[in-house]
PDB file of C-alpha atoms in Angstrom:
ATOM      1  CA  MET V  30      71.658  82.161  43.162  1.00 55.00           C
ATOM      2  CA  PHE V  31      67.916  81.515  43.503  1.00 61.00           C
ATOM      3  CA  GLU V  32      66.791  84.551  41.571  1.00 71.00           C
ATOM      4  CA  ASP V  33      65.183  82.449  38.854  1.00 73.00           C
ATOM      5  CA  VAL V  34      63.078  80.368  41.315  1.00 69.00           C
ATOM      6  CA  LYS V  35      59.574  81.670  41.772  1.00 71.00           C
ATOM      7  CA  GLU V  36      58.356  81.872  45.345  1.00 69.00           C
ATOM      8  CA  ILE V  37      55.132  80.071  46.030  1.00 70.00           C
ATOM      9  CA  VAL V  38      52.858  81.789  48.512  1.00 68.00           C
ATOM     10  CA  ASP V  39      49.433  80.588  49.615  1.00 68.00           C
ATOM     11  CA  PRO V  40      46.927  83.215  48.478  1.00 69.00           C
ATOM     12  CA  GLU V  41      44.727  82.644  51.541  1.00 69.00           C
ATOM     13  CA  ARG V  42      47.606  83.228  53.965  1.00 64.00           C
ATOM     14  CA  GLU V  43      48.783  86.227  52.017  1.00 64.00           C
ATOM     15  CA  LYS V  44      45.573  88.053  52.865  1.00 64.00           C
ATOM     16  CA  THR V  45      45.806  87.461  56.670  1.00 64.00           C
ATOM     17  CA  ASP V  46      48.471  88.270  59.223  1.00 63.00           C
ATOM     18  CA  TYR V  47      50.936  85.619  60.136  1.00 60.00           C
ATOM     19  CA  HIS V  48      50.005  83.453  63.082  1.00 56.00           C
ATOM     20  CA  PHE V  49      52.369  81.186  65.040  1.00 57.00           C
ATOM     21  CA  PHE V  50      50.892  77.810  65.851  1.00 59.00           C
ATOM     22  CA  TYR V  51      52.349  76.488  69.115  1.00 65.00           C
ATOM     23  CA  ASN V  52      51.384  73.235  70.704  1.00 78.00           C
ATOM     24  CA  HIS V  53      53.087  72.910  74.085  1.00 80.00           C
ATOM     25  CA  ASP V  54      51.963  69.326  74.669  1.00 82.00           C
ATOM     26  CA  GLU V  55      53.359  68.139  71.345  1.00 79.00           C
ATOM     27  CA  ARG V  56      56.695  69.764  72.038  1.00 80.00           C
ATOM     28  CA  ILE V  57      56.966  68.144  75.513  1.00 83.00           C
ATOM     29  CA  LYS V  58      55.924  64.769  74.100  1.00 81.00           C
ATOM     30  CA  ASN V  59      58.819  64.850  71.602  1.00 79.00           C
ATOM     31  CA  ALA V  60      61.381  66.231  74.080  1.00 82.00           C
ATOM     32  CA  PRO V  61      64.135  64.188  75.768  1.00 87.00           C
ATOM     33  CA  GLN V  62      63.449  62.546  79.147  1.00 88.00           C
ATOM     34  CA  ILE V  63      65.356  65.162  81.158  1.00 86.00           C
ATOM     35  CA  VAL V  64      63.111  67.915  79.746  1.00 85.00           C
ATOM     36  CA  LYS V  65      59.987  65.873  80.502  1.00 87.00           C
ATOM     37  CA  ASP V  66      61.179  65.359  84.106  1.00 87.00           C
ATOM     38  CA  TYR V  67      61.894  69.056  84.510  1.00 85.00           C
ATOM     39  CA  TYR V  68      58.425  70.100  83.318  1.00 85.00           C
ATOM     40  CA  ALA V  69      56.817  67.393  85.456  1.00 87.00           C
ATOM     41  CA  GLY V  70      58.572  68.808  88.550  1.00 85.00           C
ATOM     42  CA  LYS V  71      60.559  65.647  89.278  1.00 86.00           C
ATOM     43  CA  MET V  72      63.930  67.341  88.842  1.00 78.00           C
ATOM     44  CA  ASN V  73      64.866  69.859  91.527  1.00 77.00           C
ATOM     45  CA  PRO V  74      68.237  71.516  91.028  1.00 75.00           C
ATOM     46  CA  LEU V  75      70.637  71.489  93.977  1.00 76.00           C
ATOM     47  CA  ARG V  76      71.098  74.931  95.444  1.00 81.00           C
ATOM     48  CA  GLY V  77      73.550  76.418  97.906  1.00 84.00           C
ATOM     49  CA  PHE V  78      75.714  74.187 100.068  1.00 83.00           C
ATOM     50  CA  GLN V  79      73.795  71.057  99.006  1.00 85.00           C
ATOM     51  CA  ALA V  80      75.548  71.157  95.648  1.00 84.00           C
ATOM     52  CA  LEU V  81      78.818  70.409  97.447  1.00 84.00           C
ATOM     53  CA  TYR V  82      77.811  67.205  99.216  1.00 86.00           C
ATOM     54  CA  LYS V  83      74.730  65.666  97.547  1.00 86.00           C
ATOM     55  CA  ASN V  84      76.666  64.549  94.475  1.00 86.00           C
ATOM     56  CA  LYS V  85      79.282  61.855  95.177  1.00 91.00           C
ATOM     57  CA  ALA V  86      81.998  63.477  93.035  1.00 91.00           C
ATOM     58  CA  ASN V  87      81.439  66.869  94.633  1.00 90.00           C
ATOM     59  CA  LEU V  88      81.571  65.267  98.085  1.00 92.00           C
ATOM     60  CA  TYR V  89      85.012  63.811  97.341  1.00 94.00           C
ATOM     61  CA  ILE V  90      86.237  67.206  96.152  1.00 93.00           C
ATOM     62  CA  LEU V  91      84.859  68.883  99.283  1.00 93.00           C
ATOM     63  CA  LEU V  92      86.519  66.319 101.574  1.00 94.00           C
ATOM     64  CA  ALA V  93      89.845  66.677  99.739  1.00 96.00           C
ATOM     65  CA  LEU V  94      89.632  70.454 100.021  1.00 95.00           C
ATOM     66  CA  ILE V  95      88.905  70.264 103.764  1.00 95.00           C
ATOM     67  CA  PHE V  96      91.785  67.806 104.232  1.00 97.00           C
ATOM     68  CA  PHE V  97      94.356  69.953 102.417  1.00 97.00           C
ATOM     69  CA  VAL V  98      93.267  73.172 104.133  1.00 96.00           C
ATOM     70  CA  GLY V  99      93.466  71.388 107.500  1.00 95.00           C
ATOM     71  CA  VAL V 100      96.935  70.014 106.784  1.00 94.00           C
ATOM     72  CA  ALA V 101      98.177  73.456 105.704  1.00 93.00           C
ATOM     73  CA  TRP V 102      96.666  75.062 108.802  1.00 91.00           C
ATOM     74  CA  ILE V 103      98.210  72.471 111.141  1.00 90.00           C
ATOM     75  CA  TYR V 104     101.591  72.715 109.392  1.00 86.00           C
ATOM     76  CA  THR V 105     101.746  76.500 109.747  1.00 81.00           C
ATOM     77  CA  GLY V 106     100.570  76.288 113.352  1.00 78.00           C
ATOM     78  CA  PHE V 107     103.196  73.817 114.489  1.00 79.00           C
ATOM     79  CA  ASN V 108     106.085  74.790 112.222  1.00 72.00           C
ATOM     80  CA  ARG V 109     107.761  77.711 113.864  1.00 64.00           C
ATOM     81  CA  SER V 110     110.723  79.158 112.065  1.00 74.00           C
ATOM     82  CA  ARG V 111     114.212  78.483 113.345  1.00 87.00           C
ATOM     83  CA  ASN V 112     114.781  82.108 114.295  1.00 90.00           C
ATOM     84  CA  TYR V 113     112.330  81.929 117.223  1.00 91.00           C
ATOM     85  CA  ALA V 114     112.482  80.066 120.522  1.00 91.00           C
ATOM     86  CA  LYS V 115     110.795  80.170 123.917  1.00 91.00           C
ATOM     87  CA  ILE V 116     113.320  79.553 126.675  1.00 93.00           C
ATOM     88  CA  ASN V 117     112.224  79.523 130.333  1.00 90.00           C
ATOM     89  CA  GLY V 118     109.238  81.803 129.619  1.00 91.00           C
ATOM     90  CA  ILE V 119     111.247  84.289 127.549  1.00 94.00           C
ATOM     91  CA  ASP V 120     110.700  84.740 123.815  1.00 93.00           C
ATOM     92  CA  CYS V 121     113.916  85.004 121.772  1.00 95.00           C
ATOM     93  CA  GLU V 122     113.898  86.096 118.140  1.00 95.00           C
ATOM     94  CA  LEU V 123     117.010  86.347 115.960  1.00 96.00           C
ATOM     95  CA  SER V 124     117.223  88.615 112.903  1.00 95.00           C
ATOM     96  CA  ALA V 125     120.040  89.653 110.559  1.00 96.00           C
ATOM     97  CA  PHE V 126     120.375  92.022 107.622  1.00 95.00           C
ATOM     98  CA  CYS V 127     123.115  93.478 105.438  1.00 93.00           C
ATOM     99  CA  TYR V 128     123.651  97.214 104.933  1.00 91.00           C
ATOM    100  CA  GLU V 129     126.657  98.779 103.170  1.00 88.00           C
ATOM    101  CA  ASP V 130     128.960  95.734 103.419  1.00 87.00           C
ATOM    102  CA  GLU V 131     128.219  95.213 107.086  1.00 92.00           C
ATOM    103  CA  ILE V 132     125.965  92.658 108.691  1.00 93.00           C
ATOM    104  CA  TYR V 133     123.811  93.649 111.623  1.00 95.00           C
ATOM    105  CA  SER V 134     122.420  90.859 113.765  1.00 95.00           C
ATOM    106  CA  SER V 135     120.202  91.230 116.788  1.00 95.00           C
ATOM    107  CA  CYS V 136     118.396  88.958 119.170  1.00 96.00           C
ATOM    108  CA  LYS V 137     115.195  90.315 120.713  1.00 96.00           C
ATOM    109  CA  PHE V 138     114.230  89.136 124.196  1.00 95.00           C
ATOM    110  CA  SER V 139     110.733  89.683 125.586  1.00 94.00           C
ATOM    111  CA  LEU V 140     108.569  88.123 128.244  1.00 93.00           C
ATOM    112  CA  ASN V 141     106.113  85.568 126.869  1.00 90.00           C
ATOM    113  CA  PRO V 142     102.521  86.705 127.567  1.00 90.00           C
ATOM    114  CA  LYS V 143     101.615  83.221 128.863  1.00 90.00           C
ATOM    115  CA  SER V 144     104.595  83.113 131.215  1.00 88.00           C
ATOM    116  CA  LYS V 145     104.216  83.727 134.935  1.00 87.00           C
ATOM    117  CA  ARG V 146     107.884  84.581 135.334  1.00 85.00           C
ATOM    118  CA  THR V 147     108.606  87.523 137.672  1.00 86.00           C
ATOM    119  CA  ASP V 148     112.266  87.085 138.615  1.00 90.00           C
ATOM    120  CA  ASP V 149     115.364  88.198 136.700  1.00 91.00           C
ATOM    121  CA  ALA V 150     117.072  85.827 134.281  1.00 93.00           C
ATOM    122  CA  GLN V 151     120.711  85.478 133.262  1.00 94.00           C
ATOM    123  CA  ILE V 152     121.093  85.455 129.479  1.00 95.00           C
ATOM    124  CA  GLN V 153     124.147  84.325 127.557  1.00 95.00           C
ATOM    125  CA  ILE V 154     124.437  84.522 123.755  1.00 96.00           C
ATOM    126  CA  LYS V 155     127.135  83.537 121.278  1.00 95.00           C
ATOM    127  CA  TYR V 156     126.842  84.557 117.591  1.00 95.00           C
ATOM    128  CA  GLN V 157     128.276  82.634 114.629  1.00 95.00           C
ATOM    129  CA  ALA V 158     128.427  83.826 111.014  1.00 95.00           C
ATOM    130  CA  ILE V 159     128.095  81.083 108.380  1.00 94.00           C
ATOM    131  CA  ASN V 160     129.522  81.686 104.893  1.00 92.00           C
ATOM    132  CA  ALA V 161     128.476  80.265 101.503  1.00 90.00           C
ATOM    133  CA  ASP V 162     130.539  77.094 102.118  1.00 92.00           C
ATOM    134  CA  ASN V 163     128.530  76.382 105.314  1.00 91.00           C
ATOM    135  CA  GLN V 164     131.565  77.016 107.479  1.00 93.00           C
ATOM    136  CA  VAL V 165     131.886  79.306 110.469  1.00 93.00           C
ATOM    137  CA  ALA V 166     133.463  82.517 109.156  1.00 92.00           C
ATOM    138  CA  TRP V 167     133.239  84.511 112.397  1.00 92.00           C
ATOM    139  CA  GLU V 168     132.398  83.769 115.993  1.00 93.00           C
ATOM    140  CA  SER V 169     131.666  86.236 118.768  1.00 92.00           C
ATOM    141  CA  ASP V 170     132.584  86.055 122.400  1.00 91.00           C
ATOM    142  CA  ASN V 171     129.909  85.170 124.908  1.00 90.00           C
ATOM    143  CA  ASP V 172     127.692  88.167 125.675  1.00 90.00           C
ATOM    144  CA  PHE V 173     126.032  88.265 129.084  1.00 92.00           C
ATOM    145  CA  ALA V 174     122.958  90.229 130.148  1.00 93.00           C
ATOM    146  CA  THR V 175     120.305  90.236 132.830  1.00 93.00           C
ATOM    147  CA  PHE V 176     116.670  90.090 131.748  1.00 92.00           C
ATOM    148  CA  SER V 177     114.412  92.043 134.091  1.00 91.00           C
ATOM    149  CA  GLY V 178     111.081  91.551 132.336  1.00 87.00           C
ATOM    150  CA  LYS V 179     111.277  94.400 129.805  1.00 90.00           C
ATOM    151  CA  GLU V 180     111.951  93.899 126.116  1.00 93.00           C
ATOM    152  CA  PHE V 181     115.576  94.385 125.083  1.00 92.00           C
ATOM    153  CA  PHE V 182     118.015  93.503 122.291  1.00 95.00           C
ATOM    154  CA  LEU V 183     121.516  92.062 122.154  1.00 94.00           C
ATOM    155  CA  ARG V 184     123.181  93.118 118.897  1.00 94.00           C
ATOM    156  CA  THR V 185     126.380  92.565 116.988  1.00 93.00           C
ATOM    157  CA  LYS V 186     127.916  93.989 113.813  1.00 93.00           C
ATOM    158  CA  LEU V 187     130.540  92.492 111.510  1.00 92.00           C
ATOM    159  CA  MET V 188     131.984  92.952 108.039  1.00 89.00           C
ATOM    160  CA  ASP V 189     130.390  91.019 105.176  1.00 81.00           C
ATOM    161  CA  TYR V 190     132.573  88.055 104.234  1.00 76.00           C
ATOM    162  CA  ASP V 191     129.937  86.457 101.975  1.00 87.00           C
ATOM    163  CA  ILE V 192     127.875  85.612 105.038  1.00 92.00           C
ATOM    164  CA  ILE V 193     124.598  83.901 104.197  1.00 93.00           C
ATOM    165  CA  ARG V 194     123.349  82.939 107.659  1.00 94.00           C
ATOM    166  CA  MET V 195     123.682  83.947 111.294  1.00 95.00           C
ATOM    167  CA  ASP V 196     123.437  81.404 114.090  1.00 95.00           C
ATOM    168  CA  ALA V 197     123.167  82.118 117.798  1.00 96.00           C
ATOM    169  CA  VAL V 198     123.409  79.870 120.824  1.00 95.00           C
ATOM    170  CA  VAL V 199     121.166  81.398 123.478  1.00 95.00           C
ATOM    171  CA  SER V 200     121.174  80.304 127.104  1.00 95.00           C
ATOM    172  CA  VAL V 201     118.614  81.489 129.655  1.00 94.00           C
ATOM    173  CA  ASP V 202     119.314  80.366 133.239  1.00 92.00           C
ATOM    174  CA  GLY V 203     121.193  77.323 131.936  1.00 91.00           C
ATOM    175  CA  GLU V 204     118.634  76.168 129.331  1.00 93.00           C
ATOM    176  CA  GLU V 205     120.215  76.434 125.896  1.00 94.00           C
ATOM    177  CA  LYS V 206     118.752  76.621 122.368  1.00 94.00           C
ATOM    178  CA  GLU V 207     120.218  77.341 118.948  1.00 94.00           C
ATOM    179  CA  LEU V 208     118.647  79.938 116.662  1.00 95.00           C
ATOM    180  CA  SER V 209     119.385  80.470 112.982  1.00 94.00           C
ATOM    181  CA  THR V 210     118.286  83.050 110.388  1.00 93.00           C
ATOM    182  CA  PRO V 211     119.317  83.922 106.829  1.00 92.00           C
ATOM    183  CA  VAL V 212     120.879  87.325 106.209  1.00 93.00           C
ATOM    184  CA  LYS V 213     118.443  89.626 104.403  1.00 92.00           C
ATOM    185  CA  ARG V 214     120.119  91.609 101.667  1.00 85.00           C
TER     186      ARG V 214
END
């Protein structure tokens, strides 16, 4: 494209090596204000944790993050699932699963580590199977047991009639609570 244009070269410069002329002061003088401030030492970048709270926008983000983490932590701490209860110093945990068209449900009883209970306890449990229409499809008789401080289970087994949930009414020395758990398939 520019083959026909003759290149003009200074004969004096052609004889010597190339030299780069650099004037630092001129470059700083023509630079934007932020560059001038940086070279003057007025601008110190925020490092470490200061970057999270020195800037107003970052402070709001940090506070929102702390708030949401705190709410999630409090929610998980206070929201126990419905398959667990502490009754008169005894921990009760209900579980249910399906295996080969039969549903196995068990309630685990153990002494709460914070409890000072030393005497025996009378336990009564009544299971209910809830079907897909939220109706009671099966109900057990009352099972009775004596809790002597060691971990034990009260279990039941039934045929699968499209059961989606197992409920249990557990009574320990007269105090009664209802537990509920979905059937794991």
